[in-house]
Structures are given as C-alpha cells and as structure tokens.
PDB file of C-alpha atoms in Angstrom:
ATOM      1  CA  LEU A  23       0.000   0.000   0.000  1.00 76.00           C
ATOM      2  CA  THR A  24       2.830   2.368   0.819  1.00 80.00           C
ATOM      3  CA  GLY A  25       4.466   1.657  -2.533  1.00 80.00           C
ATOM      4  CA  SER A  26       1.221   2.427  -4.376  1.00 76.00           C
ATOM      5  CA  PHE A  27       0.709   5.561  -2.287  1.00 77.00           C
ATOM      6  CA  LEU A  28       4.189   6.847  -3.186  1.00 79.00           C
ATOM      7  CA  LEU A  29       4.018   5.806  -6.828  1.00 73.00           C
ATOM      8  CA  LEU A  30       0.578   7.244  -7.518  1.00 73.00           C
ATOM      9  CA  LYS A  31       1.510  10.661  -6.065  1.00 72.00           C
ATOM     10  CA  ILE A  32      -1.510  10.811  -3.770  1.00 72.00           C
ATOM     11  CA  THR A  33      -1.302  14.103  -1.917  1.00 72.00           C
ATOM     12  CA  ASN A  34      -4.838  14.690  -0.698  1.00 76.00           C
ATOM     13  CA  PHE A  35      -7.262  11.819  -0.371  1.00 74.00           C
ATOM     14  CA  THR A  36     -10.981  12.201   0.200  1.00 80.00           C
ATOM     15  CA  PHE A  37     -13.327   9.237  -0.113  1.00 84.00           C
ATOM     16  CA  ASN A  38     -15.951  10.190  -2.723  1.00 89.00           C
ATOM     17  CA  TYR A  39     -18.501   8.604  -5.059  1.00 94.00           C
ATOM     18  CA  GLY A  40     -15.866   7.622  -7.620  1.00 91.00           C
ATOM     19  CA  ASP A  41     -13.862   5.853  -4.907  1.00 87.00           C
ATOM     20  CA  ILE A  42     -16.972   3.934  -3.869  1.00 93.00           C
ATOM     21  CA  LEU A  43     -17.440   2.797  -7.481  1.00 94.00           C
ATOM     22  CA  ILE A  44     -13.780   1.692  -7.633  1.00 90.00           C
ATOM     23  CA  LEU A  45     -14.224  -0.223  -4.367  1.00 91.00           C
ATOM     24  CA  ILE A  46     -17.369  -1.935  -5.685  1.00 95.00           C
ATOM     25  CA  ALA A  47     -15.595  -2.806  -8.963  1.00 93.00           C
ATOM     26  CA  THR A  48     -12.687  -4.275  -7.001  1.00 90.00           C
ATOM     27  CA  ILE A  49     -15.027  -6.400  -4.879  1.00 94.00           C
ATOM     28  CA  LEU A  50     -16.884  -7.619  -7.983  1.00 93.00           C
ATOM     29  CA  TRP A  51     -13.563  -8.419  -9.667  1.00 90.00           C
ATOM     30  CA  ALA A  52     -12.456 -10.427  -6.600  1.00 91.00           C
ATOM     31  CA  VAL A  53     -15.734 -12.365  -6.720  1.00 93.00           C
ATOM     32  CA  GLU A  54     -15.204 -12.969 -10.455  1.00 92.00           C
ATOM     33  CA  ILE A  55     -11.681 -14.300  -9.885  1.00 93.00           C
ATOM     34  CA  ASN A  56     -12.870 -16.742  -7.238  1.00 92.00           C
ATOM     35  CA  ILE A  57     -15.756 -17.956  -9.396  1.00 93.00           C
ATOM     36  CA  SER A  58     -13.348 -18.305 -12.334  1.00 93.00           C
ATOM     37  CA  LYS A  59     -10.856 -20.244 -10.218  1.00 93.00           C
ATOM     38  CA  ALA A  60     -13.590 -22.684  -9.183  1.00 94.00           C
ATOM     39  CA  THR A  61     -14.805 -22.962 -12.781  1.00 95.00           C
ATOM     40  CA  LEU A  62     -11.262 -23.633 -14.027  1.00 95.00           C
ATOM     41  CA  LYS A  63     -11.260 -26.876 -12.013  1.00 94.00           C
ATOM     42  CA  GLN A  64     -13.836 -28.255 -14.445  1.00 95.00           C
ATOM     43  CA  LEU A  65     -13.300 -26.304 -17.680  1.00 95.00           C
ATOM     44  CA  SER A  66     -10.323 -25.280 -19.785  1.00 95.00           C
ATOM     45  CA  SER A  67      -8.906 -21.781 -19.481  1.00 94.00           C
ATOM     46  CA  ARG A  68      -9.907 -21.124 -23.099  1.00 94.00           C
ATOM     47  CA  VAL A  69     -13.571 -21.820 -22.364  1.00 95.00           C
ATOM     48  CA  VAL A  70     -13.530 -19.639 -19.229  1.00 94.00           C
ATOM     49  CA  ALA A  71     -11.728 -16.797 -21.049  1.00 94.00           C
ATOM     50  CA  PHE A  72     -14.190 -16.989 -23.945  1.00 93.00           C
ATOM     51  CA  GLY A  73     -17.077 -16.976 -21.462  1.00 93.00           C
ATOM     52  CA  ARG A  74     -15.752 -13.880 -19.727  1.00 92.00           C
ATOM     53  CA  MET A  75     -15.321 -12.033 -23.017  1.00 93.00           C
ATOM     54  CA  PHE A  76     -18.652 -13.193 -24.469  1.00 94.00           C
ATOM     55  CA  PHE A  77     -20.788 -12.534 -21.401  1.00 93.00           C
ATOM     56  CA  GLY A  78     -18.876  -9.319 -20.707  1.00 91.00           C
ATOM     57  CA  SER A  79     -19.831  -8.115 -24.195  1.00 93.00           C
ATOM     58  CA  ILE A  80     -23.452  -9.051 -23.543  1.00 96.00           C
ATOM     59  CA  ALA A  81     -23.345  -7.119 -20.241  1.00 94.00           C
ATOM     60  CA  LEU A  82     -21.980  -4.051 -22.052  1.00 93.00           C
ATOM     61  CA  LEU A  83     -24.776  -4.263 -24.627  1.00 95.00           C
ATOM     62  CA  ILE A  84     -27.373  -4.575 -21.858  1.00 96.00           C
ATOM     63  CA  PHE A  85     -25.847  -1.492 -20.199  1.00 95.00           C
ATOM     64  CA  LEU A  86     -26.078   0.458 -23.474  1.00 95.00           C
ATOM     65  CA  VAL A  87     -29.722  -0.564 -23.872  1.00 96.00           C
ATOM     66  CA  ALA A  88     -30.551   0.288 -20.238  1.00 96.00           C
ATOM     67  CA  THR A  89     -28.941   3.729 -20.547  1.00 96.00           C
ATOM     68  CA  LYS A  90     -30.519   4.331 -23.980  1.00 95.00           C
ATOM     69  CA  GLN A  91     -27.104   4.663 -25.648  1.00 95.00           C
ATOM     70  CA  LEU A  92     -27.233   1.675 -28.018  1.00 93.00           C
ATOM     71  CA  SER A  93     -27.798   3.996 -30.995  1.00 93.00           C
ATOM     72  CA  LEU A  94     -24.314   5.478 -30.430  1.00 93.00           C
ATOM     73  CA  ILE A  95     -22.841   2.304 -31.951  1.00 92.00           C
ATOM     74  CA  SER A  96     -24.035   3.451 -35.374  1.00 92.00           C
ATOM     75  CA  THR A  97     -21.967   6.650 -35.067  1.00 94.00           C
ATOM     76  CA  ILE A  98     -18.629   4.824 -34.710  1.00 93.00           C
ATOM     77  CA  ASN A  99     -16.169   5.656 -37.500  1.00 94.00           C
ATOM     78  CA  TYR A 100     -13.371   3.523 -39.017  1.00 93.00           C
ATOM     79  CA  SER A 101     -10.682   5.049 -36.820  1.00 93.00           C
ATOM     80  CA  GLN A 102     -12.674   4.195 -33.695  1.00 94.00           C
ATOM     81  CA  ILE A 103     -13.342   0.673 -34.982  1.00 94.00           C
ATOM     82  CA  SER A 104      -9.615   0.076 -35.424  1.00 95.00           C
ATOM     83  CA  TRP A 105      -8.952   1.218 -31.838  1.00 94.00           C
ATOM     84  CA  ILE A 106     -11.804  -0.965 -30.586  1.00 93.00           C
ATOM     85  CA  LEU A 107     -10.248  -3.950 -32.381  1.00 94.00           C
ATOM     86  CA  ILE A 108      -6.757  -3.210 -31.046  1.00 95.00           C
ATOM     87  CA  THR A 109      -7.912  -2.803 -27.453  1.00 94.00           C
ATOM     88  CA  SER A 110     -10.203  -5.836 -27.748  1.00 92.00           C
ATOM     89  CA  LEU A 111      -7.281  -7.965 -28.913  1.00 94.00           C
ATOM     90  CA  LEU A 112      -5.147  -6.699 -26.018  1.00 94.00           C
ATOM     91  CA  LEU A 113      -7.974  -7.402 -23.567  1.00 93.00           C
ATOM     92  CA  PHE A 114      -8.487 -10.876 -25.007  1.00 92.00           C
ATOM     93  CA  GLY A 115      -4.734 -11.522 -24.747  1.00 93.00           C
ATOM     94  CA  TYR A 116      -4.775 -10.445 -21.111  1.00 91.00           C
ATOM     95  CA  VAL A 117      -7.867 -12.520 -20.275  1.00 93.00           C
ATOM     96  CA  PHE A 118      -6.577 -15.605 -22.103  1.00 94.00           C
ATOM     97  CA  THR A 119      -3.133 -15.513 -20.463  1.00 93.00           C
ATOM     98  CA  PHE A 120      -4.515 -14.552 -17.041  1.00 92.00           C
ATOM     99  CA  TYR A 121      -6.958 -17.469 -16.975  1.00 94.00           C
ATOM    100  CA  SER A 122      -4.294 -19.835 -18.280  1.00 94.00           C
ATOM    101  CA  GLY A 123      -2.115 -18.789 -15.346  1.00 91.00           C
ATOM    102  CA  LEU A 124      -5.018 -18.778 -12.880  1.00 93.00           C
ATOM    103  CA  LYS A 125      -5.621 -22.437 -13.695  1.00 93.00           C
ATOM    104  CA  LEU A 126      -2.064 -23.233 -12.530  1.00 90.00           C
ATOM    105  CA  VAL A 127      -1.633 -21.061  -9.418  1.00 86.00           C
ATOM    106  CA  ASN A 128      -3.822 -19.878  -6.579  1.00 85.00           C
ATOM    107  CA  ALA A 129      -5.928 -16.741  -7.030  1.00 87.00           C
ATOM    108  CA  THR A 130      -3.907 -14.563  -4.652  1.00 82.00           C
ATOM    109  CA  THR A 131      -0.646 -15.279  -6.472  1.00 80.00           C
ATOM    110  CA  ALA A 132      -2.233 -14.620  -9.877  1.00 83.00           C
ATOM    111  CA  THR A 133      -3.664 -11.287  -8.773  1.00 83.00           C
ATOM    112  CA  ALA A 134      -0.557 -10.236  -6.817  1.00 78.00           C
ATOM    113  CA  ILE A 135       1.471 -10.423 -10.009  1.00 79.00           C
ATOM    114  CA  LEU A 136      -0.858  -7.822 -11.559  1.00 81.00           C
ATOM    115  CA  VAL A 137       0.575  -5.254  -9.137  1.00 77.00           C
ATOM    116  CA  LEU A 138       3.587  -5.221 -11.473  1.00 79.00           C
ATOM    117  CA  GLY A 139       1.490  -3.176 -13.905  1.00 81.00           C
ATOM    118  CA  THR A 140       2.030   0.037 -11.952  1.00 78.00           C
ATOM    119  CA  PRO A 141       5.845  -0.017 -11.865  1.00 79.00           C
ATOM    120  CA  LEU A 142       5.957  -1.238 -15.474  1.00 83.00           C
ATOM    121  CA  THR A 143       3.762   1.665 -16.557  1.00 82.00           C
ATOM    122  CA  THR A 144       6.083   4.083 -14.765  1.00 79.00           C
ATOM    123  CA  ILE A 145       9.126   2.536 -16.453  1.00 82.00           C
ATOM    124  CA  LEU A 146       7.426   2.708 -19.886  1.00 85.00           C
ATOM    125  CA  ASP A 147       6.524   6.319 -19.125  1.00 83.00           C
ATOM    126  CA  LEU A 148      10.217   6.979 -18.517  1.00 82.00           C
ATOM    127  CA  ILE A 149      11.306   5.188 -21.705  1.00 86.00           C
ATOM    128  CA  PHE A 150       8.739   6.555 -24.153  1.00 88.00           C
ATOM    129  CA  LEU A 151       7.809   9.935 -22.660  1.00 86.00           C
ATOM    130  CA  ASN A 152      11.106  10.696 -20.922  1.00 82.00           C
ATOM    131  CA  ASN A 153       9.225  11.402 -17.687  1.00 80.00           C
ATOM    132  CA  ILE A 154      11.879  10.912 -15.023  1.00 82.00           C
ATOM    133  CA  PRO A 155      10.325   9.512 -11.830  1.00 80.00           C
ATOM    134  CA  LYS A 156      10.808  11.378  -8.574  1.00 83.00           C
ATOM    135  CA  ILE A 157      12.632   9.736  -5.680  1.00 88.00           C
ATOM    136  CA  THR A 158       9.301   8.968  -3.978  1.00 85.00           C
ATOM    137  CA  GLU A 159       8.107   7.154  -7.121  1.00 83.00           C
ATOM    138  CA  ILE A 160      11.341   5.145  -7.287  1.00 85.00           C
ATOM    139  CA  ILE A 161      10.899   4.182  -3.629  1.00 89.00           C
ATOM    140  CA  GLY A 162       7.281   3.250  -4.433  1.00 86.00           C
ATOM    141  CA  ILE A 163       8.407   0.997  -7.290  1.00 84.00           C
ATOM    142  CA  LEU A 164      11.000  -0.664  -5.066  1.00 89.00           C
ATOM    143  CA  LEU A 165       8.428  -1.219  -2.298  1.00 90.00           C
ATOM    144  CA  LEU A 166       5.960  -2.760  -4.772  1.00 85.00           C
ATOM    145  CA  LEU A 167       8.603  -5.045  -6.264  1.00 85.00           C
ATOM    146  CA  THR A 168       9.777  -6.043  -2.777  1.00 90.00           C
ATOM    147  CA  GLY A 169       6.197  -6.768  -1.701  1.00 86.00           C
ATOM    148  CA  ILE A 170       5.520  -8.918  -4.763  1.00 82.00           C
ATOM    149  CA  THR A 171       8.798 -10.797  -4.325  1.00 86.00           C
ATOM    150  CA  LEU A 172       8.146 -11.447  -0.630  1.00 88.00           C
ATOM    151  CA  PHE A 173       4.589 -12.565  -1.363  1.00 82.00           C
ATOM    152  CA  ILE A 174       5.700 -15.018  -4.038  1.00 80.00           C
ATOM    153  CA  LEU A 175       8.500 -16.355  -1.821  1.00 86.00           C
ATOM    154  CA  TYR A 176       6.062 -16.734   1.073  1.00 85.00           C
ATOM    155  CA  THR A 177       3.491 -18.628  -1.007  1.00 79.00           C
ATOM    156  CA  ARG A 178       6.168 -20.885  -2.513  1.00 79.00           C
ATOM    157  CA  THR A 179       7.625 -21.633   0.935  1.00 85.00           C
ATOM    158  CA  LYS A 180       4.140 -22.303   2.265  1.00 79.00           C
ATOM    159  CA  THR A 181       3.385 -24.640  -0.674  1.00 74.00           C
ATOM    160  CA  ILE A 182       6.670 -26.526  -0.251  1.00 78.00           C
ATOM    161  CA  ALA A 183       6.087 -26.862   3.507  1.00 76.00           C
ATOM    162  CA  PHE A 184       2.565 -28.177   2.856  1.00 71.00           C
ATOM    163  CA  GLN A 185       3.862 -30.726   0.330  1.00 75.00           C
ATOM    164  CA  LEU A 186       6.580 -31.887   2.769  1.00 74.00           C
ATOM    165  CA  GLN A 187       4.050 -32.183   5.561  1.00 76.00           C
ATOM    166  CA  LYS A 188       1.681 -34.094   3.263  1.00 73.00           C
ATOM    167  CA  SER A 189       4.457 -36.521   2.215  1.00 72.00           C
ATOM    168  CA  ASP A 190       5.455 -37.073   5.874  1.00 68.00           C
ATOM    169  CA  VAL A 191       1.867 -38.060   6.711  1.00 64.00           C
ATOM    170  CA  SER A 192       1.696 -40.598   3.879  1.00 59.00           C
TER     171      SER A 192
END
C-alpha cells in the first residue's frame, strides 16, 4: 500500500462517489476471480476466457440498452473501430493468459502479479515519454517489487512446507 501511495503521487485523499465505485468494482472483480478459479477446475482456461469475453460483451450491450445509448454504436467511424479492435485484442490476450495462469496457481498469487502493472507503466513512461520519476516514485516501485517478491517467496515456501508435511503423513 505504501508503494502504491508513493508511486501514484496521492497528496490529498478524500473518499468520494468515484472511490466507492472503484471499491465496488474491485469487490466484484475479486468475486469474479474466485468464481473463475472454481470454474477452471472443471473447464479449460480457453472456455472460461471466452465466457468472460462473451458474457462481458453481452453485459456491455445490456448497459447500453438500459442507458438508452445503443444507438451510439451506429456513429462509430473507421478510426474508432480500429482502436476498438486493437484494445479488444489486447484485452483478449490479457484474459486468455490470465486465466491460463489462474488455472495453474492460486488466485492470490495470480492477482498479486498484476501489481507489477504500476511499476511497469512508470518505467514505460520513462522510456517513451522521458518522464523521469521522482525519488518517492522510485521508492514506491521498489516497495511494490519487494512486496511482490516477498509474497511469491512466502506462497512458494508455504506450498513446499505443505507438500513436505503431506508426504510425511503418507
């Protein structure tokens, strides 16, 4: 949390409506991950990824109908279509690889790795936009990377200890 706080340059925090929506989205995402993890025990990651993309698209269409914005689809131009296709392919790539990984590891490990997105974005910002991070942002990146490393080491140690204990019992 401290790493994120430093990296995101939060100077004045007030809990508002937008923050409530982010909190709700995070809770729904956590529920989705746990349902997906349970589903992956019986189905392939490809089927689960397709299901997420397909039913997610249906949910977006239902939202557009409910908010009376479905007609806006007819106003999309070729440039917007190309960006929709590019971002859809990136999203599909993320979903496909995430669910493939989620099938192999526990949900907390799979989601902890996603924390790497923030430091990677900062590094890409440095490379492509020449935005040099401040010392607080560098400390934030280091704290995030340390936290992820410690978490992965902890879960691996815990898994190895469980396997040793299980083999001692048998």
